[in-house]
GROMACS .gro file of C-alpha atoms in nm:
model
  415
    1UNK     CA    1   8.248  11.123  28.430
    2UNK     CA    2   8.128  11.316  28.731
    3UNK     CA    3   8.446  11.473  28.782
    4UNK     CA    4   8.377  11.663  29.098
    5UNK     CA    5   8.186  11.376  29.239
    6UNK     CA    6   8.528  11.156  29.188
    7UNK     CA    7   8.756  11.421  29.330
    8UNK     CA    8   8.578  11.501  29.591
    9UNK     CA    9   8.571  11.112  29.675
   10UNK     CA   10   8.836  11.104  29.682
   11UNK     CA   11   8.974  11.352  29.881
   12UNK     CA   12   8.682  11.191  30.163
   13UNK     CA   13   8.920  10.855  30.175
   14UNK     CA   14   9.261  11.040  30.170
   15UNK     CA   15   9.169  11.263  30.440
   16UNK     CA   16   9.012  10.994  30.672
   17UNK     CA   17   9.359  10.790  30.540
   18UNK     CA   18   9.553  11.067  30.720
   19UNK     CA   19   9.348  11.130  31.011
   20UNK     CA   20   9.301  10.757  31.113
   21UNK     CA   21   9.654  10.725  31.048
   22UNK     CA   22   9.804  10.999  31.267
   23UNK     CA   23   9.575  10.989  31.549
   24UNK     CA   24   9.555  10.588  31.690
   25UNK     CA   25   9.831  10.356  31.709
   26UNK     CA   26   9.893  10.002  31.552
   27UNK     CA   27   9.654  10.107  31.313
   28UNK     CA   28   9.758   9.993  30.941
   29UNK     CA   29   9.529  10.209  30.646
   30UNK     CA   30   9.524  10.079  30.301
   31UNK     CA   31   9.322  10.197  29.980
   32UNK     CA   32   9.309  10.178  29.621
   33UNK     CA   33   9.206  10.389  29.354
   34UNK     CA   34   9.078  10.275  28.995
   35UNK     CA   35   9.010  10.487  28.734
   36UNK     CA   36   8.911  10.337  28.356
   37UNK     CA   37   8.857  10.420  28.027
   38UNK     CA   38   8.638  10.246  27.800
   39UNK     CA   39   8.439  10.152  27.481
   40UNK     CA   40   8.085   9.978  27.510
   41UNK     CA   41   7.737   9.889  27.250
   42UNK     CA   42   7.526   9.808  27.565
   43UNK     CA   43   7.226  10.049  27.547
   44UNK     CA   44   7.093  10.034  27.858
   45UNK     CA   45   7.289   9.859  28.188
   46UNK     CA   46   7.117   9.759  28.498
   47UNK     CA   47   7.315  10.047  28.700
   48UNK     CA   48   7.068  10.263  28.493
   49UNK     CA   49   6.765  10.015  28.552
   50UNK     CA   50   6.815   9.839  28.215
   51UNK     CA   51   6.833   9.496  28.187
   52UNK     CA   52   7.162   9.425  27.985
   53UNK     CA   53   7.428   9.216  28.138
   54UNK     CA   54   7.760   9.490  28.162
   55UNK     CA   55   7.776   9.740  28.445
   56UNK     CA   56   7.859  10.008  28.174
   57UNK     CA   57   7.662  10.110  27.899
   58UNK     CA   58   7.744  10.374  27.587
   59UNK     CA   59   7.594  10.655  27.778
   60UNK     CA   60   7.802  10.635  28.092
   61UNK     CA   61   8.090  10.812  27.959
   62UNK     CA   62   8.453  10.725  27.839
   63UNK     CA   63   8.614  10.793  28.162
   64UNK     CA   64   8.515  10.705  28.492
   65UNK     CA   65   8.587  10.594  28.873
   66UNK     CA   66   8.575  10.218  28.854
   67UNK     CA   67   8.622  10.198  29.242
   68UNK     CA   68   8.777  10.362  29.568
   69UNK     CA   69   8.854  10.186  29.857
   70UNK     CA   70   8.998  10.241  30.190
   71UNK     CA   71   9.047   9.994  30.446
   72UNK     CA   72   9.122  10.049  30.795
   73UNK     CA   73   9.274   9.736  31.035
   74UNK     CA   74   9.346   9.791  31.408
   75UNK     CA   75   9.480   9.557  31.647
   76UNK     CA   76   9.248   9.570  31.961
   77UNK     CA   77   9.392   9.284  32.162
   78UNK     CA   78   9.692   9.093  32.106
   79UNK     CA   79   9.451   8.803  31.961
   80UNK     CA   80   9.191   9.026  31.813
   81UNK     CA   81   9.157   9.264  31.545
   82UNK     CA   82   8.906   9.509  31.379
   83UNK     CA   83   8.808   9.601  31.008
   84UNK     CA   84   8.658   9.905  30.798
   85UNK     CA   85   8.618   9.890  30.449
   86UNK     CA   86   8.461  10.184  30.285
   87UNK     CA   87   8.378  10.239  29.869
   88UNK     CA   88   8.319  10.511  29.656
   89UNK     CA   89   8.143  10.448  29.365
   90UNK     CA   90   8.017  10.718  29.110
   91UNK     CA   91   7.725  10.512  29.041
   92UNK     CA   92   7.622  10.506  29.345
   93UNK     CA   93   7.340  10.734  29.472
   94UNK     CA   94   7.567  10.876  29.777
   95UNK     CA   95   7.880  10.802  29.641
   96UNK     CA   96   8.071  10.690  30.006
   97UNK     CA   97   7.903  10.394  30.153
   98UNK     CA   98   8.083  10.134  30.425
   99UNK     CA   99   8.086   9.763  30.241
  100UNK     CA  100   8.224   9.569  30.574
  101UNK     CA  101   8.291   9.614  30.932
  102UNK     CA  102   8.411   9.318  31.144
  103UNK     CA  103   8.613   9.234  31.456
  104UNK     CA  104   8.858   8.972  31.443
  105UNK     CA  105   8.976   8.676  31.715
  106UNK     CA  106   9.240   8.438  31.655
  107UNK     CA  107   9.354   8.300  31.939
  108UNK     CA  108   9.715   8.152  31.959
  109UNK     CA  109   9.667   7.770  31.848
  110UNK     CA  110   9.742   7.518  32.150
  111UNK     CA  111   9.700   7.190  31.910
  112UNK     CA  112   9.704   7.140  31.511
  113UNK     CA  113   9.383   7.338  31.470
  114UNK     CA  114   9.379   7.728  31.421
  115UNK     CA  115   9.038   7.913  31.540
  116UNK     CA  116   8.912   8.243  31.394
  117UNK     CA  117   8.585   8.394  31.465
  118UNK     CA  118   8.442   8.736  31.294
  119UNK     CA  119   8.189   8.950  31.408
  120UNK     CA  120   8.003   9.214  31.198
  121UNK     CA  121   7.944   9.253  30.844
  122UNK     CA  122   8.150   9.112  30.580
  123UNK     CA  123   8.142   8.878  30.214
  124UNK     CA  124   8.126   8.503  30.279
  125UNK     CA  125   8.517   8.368  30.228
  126UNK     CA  126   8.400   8.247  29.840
  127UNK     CA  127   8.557   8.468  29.584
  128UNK     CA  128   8.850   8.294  29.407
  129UNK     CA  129   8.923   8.570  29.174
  130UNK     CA  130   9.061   8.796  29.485
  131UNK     CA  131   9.398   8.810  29.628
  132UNK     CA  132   9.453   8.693  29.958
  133UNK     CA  133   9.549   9.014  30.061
  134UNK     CA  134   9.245   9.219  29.875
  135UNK     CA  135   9.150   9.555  29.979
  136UNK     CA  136   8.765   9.613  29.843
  137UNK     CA  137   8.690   9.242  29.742
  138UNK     CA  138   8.759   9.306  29.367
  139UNK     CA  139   8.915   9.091  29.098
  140UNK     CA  140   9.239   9.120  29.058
  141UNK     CA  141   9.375   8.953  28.713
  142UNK     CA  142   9.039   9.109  28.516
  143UNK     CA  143   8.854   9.394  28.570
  144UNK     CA  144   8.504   9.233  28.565
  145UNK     CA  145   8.444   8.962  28.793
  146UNK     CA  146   8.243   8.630  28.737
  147UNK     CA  147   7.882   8.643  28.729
  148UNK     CA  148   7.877   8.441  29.064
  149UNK     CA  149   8.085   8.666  29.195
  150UNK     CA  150   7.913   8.942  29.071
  151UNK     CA  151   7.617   8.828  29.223
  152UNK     CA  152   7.779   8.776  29.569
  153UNK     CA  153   7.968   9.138  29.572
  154UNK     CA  154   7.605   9.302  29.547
  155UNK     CA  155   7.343   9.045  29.700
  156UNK     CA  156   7.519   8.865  29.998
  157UNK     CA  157   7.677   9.044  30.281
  158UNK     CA  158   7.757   8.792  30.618
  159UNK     CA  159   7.566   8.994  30.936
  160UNK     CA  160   7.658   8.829  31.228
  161UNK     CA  161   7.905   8.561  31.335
  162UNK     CA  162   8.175   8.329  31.142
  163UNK     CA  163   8.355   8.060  31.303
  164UNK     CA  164   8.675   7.926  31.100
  165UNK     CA  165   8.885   7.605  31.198
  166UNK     CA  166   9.188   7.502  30.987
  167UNK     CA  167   9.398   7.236  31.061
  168UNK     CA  168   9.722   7.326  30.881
  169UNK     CA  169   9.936   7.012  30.752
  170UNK     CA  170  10.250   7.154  30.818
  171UNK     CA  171  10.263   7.170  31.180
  172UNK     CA  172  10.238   6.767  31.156
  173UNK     CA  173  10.477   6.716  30.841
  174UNK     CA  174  10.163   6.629  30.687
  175UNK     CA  175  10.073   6.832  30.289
  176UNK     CA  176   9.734   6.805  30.355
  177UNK     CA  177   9.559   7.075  30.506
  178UNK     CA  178   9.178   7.096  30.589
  179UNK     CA  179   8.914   7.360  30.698
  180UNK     CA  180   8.560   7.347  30.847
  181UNK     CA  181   8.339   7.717  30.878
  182UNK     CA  182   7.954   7.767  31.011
  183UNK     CA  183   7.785   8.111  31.002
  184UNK     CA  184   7.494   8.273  31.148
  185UNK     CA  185   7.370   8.595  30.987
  186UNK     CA  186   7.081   8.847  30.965
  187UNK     CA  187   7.001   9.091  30.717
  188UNK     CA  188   7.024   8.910  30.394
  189UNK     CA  189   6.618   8.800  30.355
  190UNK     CA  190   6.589   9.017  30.027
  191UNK     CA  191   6.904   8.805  29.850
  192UNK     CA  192   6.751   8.627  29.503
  193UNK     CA  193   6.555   8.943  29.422
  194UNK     CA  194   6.811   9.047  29.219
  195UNK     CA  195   6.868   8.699  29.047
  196UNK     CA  196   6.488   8.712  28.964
  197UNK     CA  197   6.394   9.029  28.851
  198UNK     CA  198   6.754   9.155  28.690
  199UNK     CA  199   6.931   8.866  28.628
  200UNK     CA  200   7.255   8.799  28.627
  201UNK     CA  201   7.537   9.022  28.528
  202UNK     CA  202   7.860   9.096  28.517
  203UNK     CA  203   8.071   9.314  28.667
  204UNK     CA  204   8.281   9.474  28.967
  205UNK     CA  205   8.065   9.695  29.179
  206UNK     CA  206   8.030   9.645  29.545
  207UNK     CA  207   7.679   9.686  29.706
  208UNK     CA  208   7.745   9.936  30.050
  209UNK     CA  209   7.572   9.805  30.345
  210UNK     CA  210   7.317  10.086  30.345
  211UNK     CA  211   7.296  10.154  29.945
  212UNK     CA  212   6.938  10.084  29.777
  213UNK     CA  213   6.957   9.906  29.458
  214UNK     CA  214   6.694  10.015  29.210
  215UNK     CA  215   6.547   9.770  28.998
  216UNK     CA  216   6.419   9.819  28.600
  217UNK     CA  217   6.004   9.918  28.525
  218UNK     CA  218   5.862   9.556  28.517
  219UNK     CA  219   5.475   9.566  28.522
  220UNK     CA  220   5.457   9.295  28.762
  221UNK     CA  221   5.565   9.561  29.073
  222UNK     CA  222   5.415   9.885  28.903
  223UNK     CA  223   5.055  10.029  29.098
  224UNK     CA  224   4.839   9.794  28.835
  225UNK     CA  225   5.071   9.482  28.899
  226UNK     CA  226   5.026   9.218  29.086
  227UNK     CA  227   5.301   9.283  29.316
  228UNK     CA  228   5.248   9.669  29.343
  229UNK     CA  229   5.345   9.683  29.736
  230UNK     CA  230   5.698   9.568  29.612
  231UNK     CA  231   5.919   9.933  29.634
  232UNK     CA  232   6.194   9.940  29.317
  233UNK     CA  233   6.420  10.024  29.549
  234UNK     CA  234   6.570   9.740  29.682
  235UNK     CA  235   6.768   9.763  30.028
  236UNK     CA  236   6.951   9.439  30.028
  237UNK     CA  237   7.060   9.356  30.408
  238UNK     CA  238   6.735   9.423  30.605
  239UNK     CA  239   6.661   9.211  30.837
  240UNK     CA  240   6.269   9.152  30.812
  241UNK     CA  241   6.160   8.851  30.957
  242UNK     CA  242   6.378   8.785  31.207
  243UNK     CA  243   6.466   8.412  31.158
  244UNK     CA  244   6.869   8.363  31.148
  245UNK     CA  245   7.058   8.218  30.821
  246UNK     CA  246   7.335   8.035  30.833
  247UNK     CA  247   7.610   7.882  30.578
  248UNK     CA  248   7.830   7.601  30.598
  249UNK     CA  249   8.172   7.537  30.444
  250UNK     CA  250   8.444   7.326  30.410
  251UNK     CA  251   8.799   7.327  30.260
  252UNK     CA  252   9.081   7.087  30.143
  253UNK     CA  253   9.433   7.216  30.011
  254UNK     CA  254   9.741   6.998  29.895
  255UNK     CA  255  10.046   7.237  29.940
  256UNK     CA  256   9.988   7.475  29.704
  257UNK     CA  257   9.915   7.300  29.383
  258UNK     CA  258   9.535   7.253  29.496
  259UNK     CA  259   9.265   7.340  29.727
  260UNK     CA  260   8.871   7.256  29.686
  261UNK     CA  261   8.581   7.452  29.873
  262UNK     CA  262   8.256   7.374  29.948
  263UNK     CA  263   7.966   7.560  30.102
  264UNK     CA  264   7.568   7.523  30.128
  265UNK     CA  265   7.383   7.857  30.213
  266UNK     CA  266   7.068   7.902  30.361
  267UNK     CA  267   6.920   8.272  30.469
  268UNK     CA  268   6.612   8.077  30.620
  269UNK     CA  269   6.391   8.368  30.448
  270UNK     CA  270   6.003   8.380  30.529
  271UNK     CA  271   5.864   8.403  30.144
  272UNK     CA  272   5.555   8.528  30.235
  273UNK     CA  273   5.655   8.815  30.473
  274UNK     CA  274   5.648   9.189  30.321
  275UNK     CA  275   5.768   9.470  30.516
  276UNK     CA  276   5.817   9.823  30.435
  277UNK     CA  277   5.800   9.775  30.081
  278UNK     CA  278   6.075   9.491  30.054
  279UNK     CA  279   5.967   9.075  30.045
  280UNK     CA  280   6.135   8.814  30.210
  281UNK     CA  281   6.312   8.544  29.998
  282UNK     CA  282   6.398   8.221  30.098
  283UNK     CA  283   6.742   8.122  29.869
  284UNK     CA  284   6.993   7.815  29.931
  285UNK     CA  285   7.260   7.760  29.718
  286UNK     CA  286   7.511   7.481  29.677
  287UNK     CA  287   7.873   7.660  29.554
  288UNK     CA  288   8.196   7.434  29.519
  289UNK     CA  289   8.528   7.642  29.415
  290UNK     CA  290   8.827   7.456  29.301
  291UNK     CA  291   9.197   7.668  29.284
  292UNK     CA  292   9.488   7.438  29.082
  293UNK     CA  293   9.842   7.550  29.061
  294UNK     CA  294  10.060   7.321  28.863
  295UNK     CA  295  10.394   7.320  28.855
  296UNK     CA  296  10.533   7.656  28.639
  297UNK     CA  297  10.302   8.019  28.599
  298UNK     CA  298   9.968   7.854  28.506
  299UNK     CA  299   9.672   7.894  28.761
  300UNK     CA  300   9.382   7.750  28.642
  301UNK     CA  301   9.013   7.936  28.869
  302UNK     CA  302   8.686   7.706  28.864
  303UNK     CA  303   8.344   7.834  29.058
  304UNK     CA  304   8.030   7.644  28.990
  305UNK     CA  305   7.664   7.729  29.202
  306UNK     CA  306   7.365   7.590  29.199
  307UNK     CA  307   7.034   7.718  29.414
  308UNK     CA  308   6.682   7.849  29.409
  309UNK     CA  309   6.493   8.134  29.544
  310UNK     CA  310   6.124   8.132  29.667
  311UNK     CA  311   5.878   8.454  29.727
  312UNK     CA  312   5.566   8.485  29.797
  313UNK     CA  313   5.278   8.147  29.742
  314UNK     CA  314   5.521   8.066  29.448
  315UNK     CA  315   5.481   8.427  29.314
  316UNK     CA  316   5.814   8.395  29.202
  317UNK     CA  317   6.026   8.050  29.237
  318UNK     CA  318   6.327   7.993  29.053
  319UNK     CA  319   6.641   7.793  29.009
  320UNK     CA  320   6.924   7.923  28.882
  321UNK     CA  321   7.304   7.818  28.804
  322UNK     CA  322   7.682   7.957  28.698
  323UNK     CA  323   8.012   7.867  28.690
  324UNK     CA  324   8.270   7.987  28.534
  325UNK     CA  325   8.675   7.886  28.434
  326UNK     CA  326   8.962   8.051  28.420
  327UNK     CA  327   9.373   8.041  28.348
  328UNK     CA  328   9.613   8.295  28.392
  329UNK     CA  329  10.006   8.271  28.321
  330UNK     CA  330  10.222   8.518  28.294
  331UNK     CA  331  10.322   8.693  27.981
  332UNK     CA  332  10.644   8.933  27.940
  333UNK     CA  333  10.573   9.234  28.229
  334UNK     CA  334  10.264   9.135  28.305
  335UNK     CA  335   9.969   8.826  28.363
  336UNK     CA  336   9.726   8.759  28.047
  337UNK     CA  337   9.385   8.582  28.182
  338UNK     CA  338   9.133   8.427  28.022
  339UNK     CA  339   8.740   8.363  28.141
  340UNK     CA  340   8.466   8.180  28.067
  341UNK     CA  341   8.121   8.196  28.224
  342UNK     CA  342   7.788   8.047  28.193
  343UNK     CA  343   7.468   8.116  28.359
  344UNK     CA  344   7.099   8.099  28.372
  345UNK     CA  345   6.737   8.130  28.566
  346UNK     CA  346   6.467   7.877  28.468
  347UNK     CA  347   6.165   7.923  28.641
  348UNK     CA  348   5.937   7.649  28.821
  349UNK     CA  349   5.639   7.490  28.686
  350UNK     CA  350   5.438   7.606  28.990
  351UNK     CA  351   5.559   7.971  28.952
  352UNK     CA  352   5.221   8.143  28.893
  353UNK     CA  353   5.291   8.486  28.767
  354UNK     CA  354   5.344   8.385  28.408
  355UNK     CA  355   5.328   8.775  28.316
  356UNK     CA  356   5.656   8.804  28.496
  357UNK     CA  357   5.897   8.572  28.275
  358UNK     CA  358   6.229   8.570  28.495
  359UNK     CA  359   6.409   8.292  28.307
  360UNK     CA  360   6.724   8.352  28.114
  361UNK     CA  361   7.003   8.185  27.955
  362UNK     CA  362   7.378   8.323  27.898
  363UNK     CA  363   7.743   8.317  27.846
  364UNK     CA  364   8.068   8.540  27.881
  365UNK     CA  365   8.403   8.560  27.766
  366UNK     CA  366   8.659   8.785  27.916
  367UNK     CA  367   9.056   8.808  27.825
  368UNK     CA  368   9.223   9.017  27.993
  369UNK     CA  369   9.610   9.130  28.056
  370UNK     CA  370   9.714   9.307  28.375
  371UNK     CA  371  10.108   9.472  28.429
  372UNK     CA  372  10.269   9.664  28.682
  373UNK     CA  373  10.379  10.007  28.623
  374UNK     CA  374  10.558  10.090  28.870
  375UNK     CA  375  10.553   9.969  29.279
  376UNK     CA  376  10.219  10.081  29.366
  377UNK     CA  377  10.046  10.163  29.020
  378UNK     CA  378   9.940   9.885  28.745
  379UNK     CA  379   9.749   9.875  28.419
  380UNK     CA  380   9.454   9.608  28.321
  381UNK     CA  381   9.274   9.588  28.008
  382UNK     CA  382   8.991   9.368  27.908
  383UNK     CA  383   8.805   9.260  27.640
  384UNK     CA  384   8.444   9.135  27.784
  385UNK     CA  385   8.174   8.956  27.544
  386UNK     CA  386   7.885   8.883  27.698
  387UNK     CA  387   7.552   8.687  27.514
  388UNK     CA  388   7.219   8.652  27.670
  389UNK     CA  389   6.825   8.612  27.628
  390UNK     CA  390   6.579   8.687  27.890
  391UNK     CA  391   6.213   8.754  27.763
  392UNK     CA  392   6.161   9.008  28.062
  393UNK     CA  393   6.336   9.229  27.822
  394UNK     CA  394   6.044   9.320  27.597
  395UNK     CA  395   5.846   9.445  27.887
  396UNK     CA  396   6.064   9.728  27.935
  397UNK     CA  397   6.093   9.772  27.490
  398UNK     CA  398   6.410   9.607  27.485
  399UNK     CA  399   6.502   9.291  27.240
  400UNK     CA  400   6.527   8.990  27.436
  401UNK     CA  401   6.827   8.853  27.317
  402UNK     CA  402   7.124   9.075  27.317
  403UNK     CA  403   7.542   9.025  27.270
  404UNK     CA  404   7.735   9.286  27.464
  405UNK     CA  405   8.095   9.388  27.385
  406UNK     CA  406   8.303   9.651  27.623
  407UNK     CA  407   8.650   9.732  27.598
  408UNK     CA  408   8.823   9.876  27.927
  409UNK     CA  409   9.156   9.984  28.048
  410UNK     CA  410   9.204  10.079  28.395
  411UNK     CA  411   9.473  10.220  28.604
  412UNK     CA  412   9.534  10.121  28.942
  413UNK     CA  413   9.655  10.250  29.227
  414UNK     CA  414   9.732  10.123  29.622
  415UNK     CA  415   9.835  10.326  29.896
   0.00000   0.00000   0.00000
């Protein structure tokens, strides 16, 4: 592990903790540190432009910053609000980068309905392996998440405007509640590059709003390729052809033994636009998320997504699907969890780069057990499995079918 990089890191977030704190009023800071320790037989991640699934791989070190977060929220109005959320990473290229920023306004409800609108950047409301009260959008009974959420934490970012109404059950003696939410956003025309050219994978990191992902050697976008004007160095939430996405959503909830979500997403991407080394993608996805709390400490977690992603004259056009399930229930001190996922890319018969294989197939299995340690400080470990072929592999002199095992304990701590 970097060990300066870390410390100094973190001294950043406790500082601006302090000074944010002391200097404006009804302002309420929040952060989290996560350090981890951990065993792995991946050779070569994609955080070091590999192609296997983990975000860790045997040369990364033993011990390292999993995450940092600090989150800033300050009433600006009696009815509105504003966010900060800022990461360090110590795989990230400048360690510090801001993951969301977003105002806030929920008026006070004059009927059965409930109205919030956000402004700014932030993660479509989709991730059912967070905590209601999350800091840095990170799983909290594992310490990988899903590979759809996975996907989400690094591809999709909301830029622009959410608008939320809930009509809450209660206020009419009714258990039923229900939920209706549109978005328009900018900024996301690269999303399903990722999906295409790396995969999925699975993991925990958080893509900053400014951060460049860099992709792994494929011939297709070297000089002699046939994409050569495609950069490696992907910068995920530019706005390049100027044409508005949007995604709609809706929700059900019976007390608190079940809710259902629903969503279709759209970022409207030009596929034959290029711009400053980066293409436009046009990528919909269907995602349905289903939370069940029975009676006693079981809570059973489903996700399930279908979509496709288009580039270029069907240079690249792809469907692609996960889902995952999982329980929890509490065990002695702490919560033990188990995960499964599936996942997979299958390319189109009118895809006509057949030099540039992007299909894959795959599967995970996580078990994890999480316990506190004290009021602010708590202990997760997890065993992660993870199985997968994708031909793109032996482009790059790697086998194309691979079967990843990691073995991770992390300590974590709010402030």
């Amino acid at each position: 592990m970097n060990t300066l990089r870390v410390a100094g890191s973190f001294r950043v977030l406790m500082l601006a903790a302090i000074f944010v704190g002391a200097d404006v009023h009804a302002v309420e800071v929040r952060g989290s540190i996560d350090l981890r320790i951990g065993t792995t037989n991946a050779e070569r991640s994609w955080t070091r432009d590999g192609l296997d699934k983990t975000q860790v791989d045997r040369n990364a070190g033993s011990v390292r910053l999993g995450n940092a977060f600090l989150r800033v929220d300050a009433d600006v109005l009696d009815s509105m609000s504003a966010s900060v959320v800022a990461s360090a990473a110590d795989d990230r290229g400048g360690v510090l980068d801001v993951t969301e920023a977003w105002i806030s306004w929920n008026p006070v409800p004059r009927s059965p309905w409930k109205t919030r609108m956000k402004f700014g950047a932030f993660f479509p409301a989709a991730n059912l392996e967070i905590d209601y009260d999350s800091i840095g959008w990170t799983p909290a009974r594992t310490i990988s998440s899903s590979a759809i959420n996975s996907w989400f934490g690094e591809e999709l970012r909301t830029r622009g405007v959410e608008l939320t109404m809930t009509r809450k059950g209660l206020a009419e003696g009714s258990s039923h509640d229900i939920g209706f939410t549109a978005a328009l956003f900018n900024g996301n025309d690269p999303a399903g590059t990722l999906l295409a050219w790396r995969g999925w994978s699975i993991g925990d990191r958080i893509s900053g709003l400014r951060e460049p992902i860099r992709l792994a050697d494929l011939p297709v976008y070297r000089s002699s390729g046939a994409l050569p004007n495609q950069d490696r160095n992907i910068h995920l939430f530019r706005e390049l052809d100027h044409r508005p996405g949007y995604y709609l959503g809706a929700h059900y909830a019976f007390e608190a033994l079940l809710s259902v979500e629903l969503m279709h997403y759209d970022n409207r991407g030009n596929p034959l636009l290029l711009k400053n080394g980066q293409y436009s993608w046009k990528t919909r996805f269907d995602h349905m998320g289903v939370r069940l709390h029975p009676h006693g400490d079981w809570l059973f977690l489903f996700q399930a997504l279908r979509g496709n992603t288009l580039m270029g004259p069907n240079a690249v056009r792809l469907r692609y699907n996960a889902g995952y399930a999982l329980a929890t229930h509490r065990l002695g001190p702490g919560r033990i969890t188990f995960r499964v996922d599936r996942f997979s890319t299958k390319e189109h018969v009118a895809d006509i780069l057949p030099t540039d294989p992007n299909s894959e197939t795959g599967r995970a299995h996580a078990i994890a057990f999480a316990w506190p340690i004290g009021r602010s400080v708590s202990m997760v470990s997890e065993l992660l499995t993870v199985q997968s072929s994708r031909a793109a592999r032996v482009l790059i002199g790697e086998a194309p079918d691979k079967r990843e095992r990691s073995l991770t304990a992390a300590i974590r701590w709010q402030f």
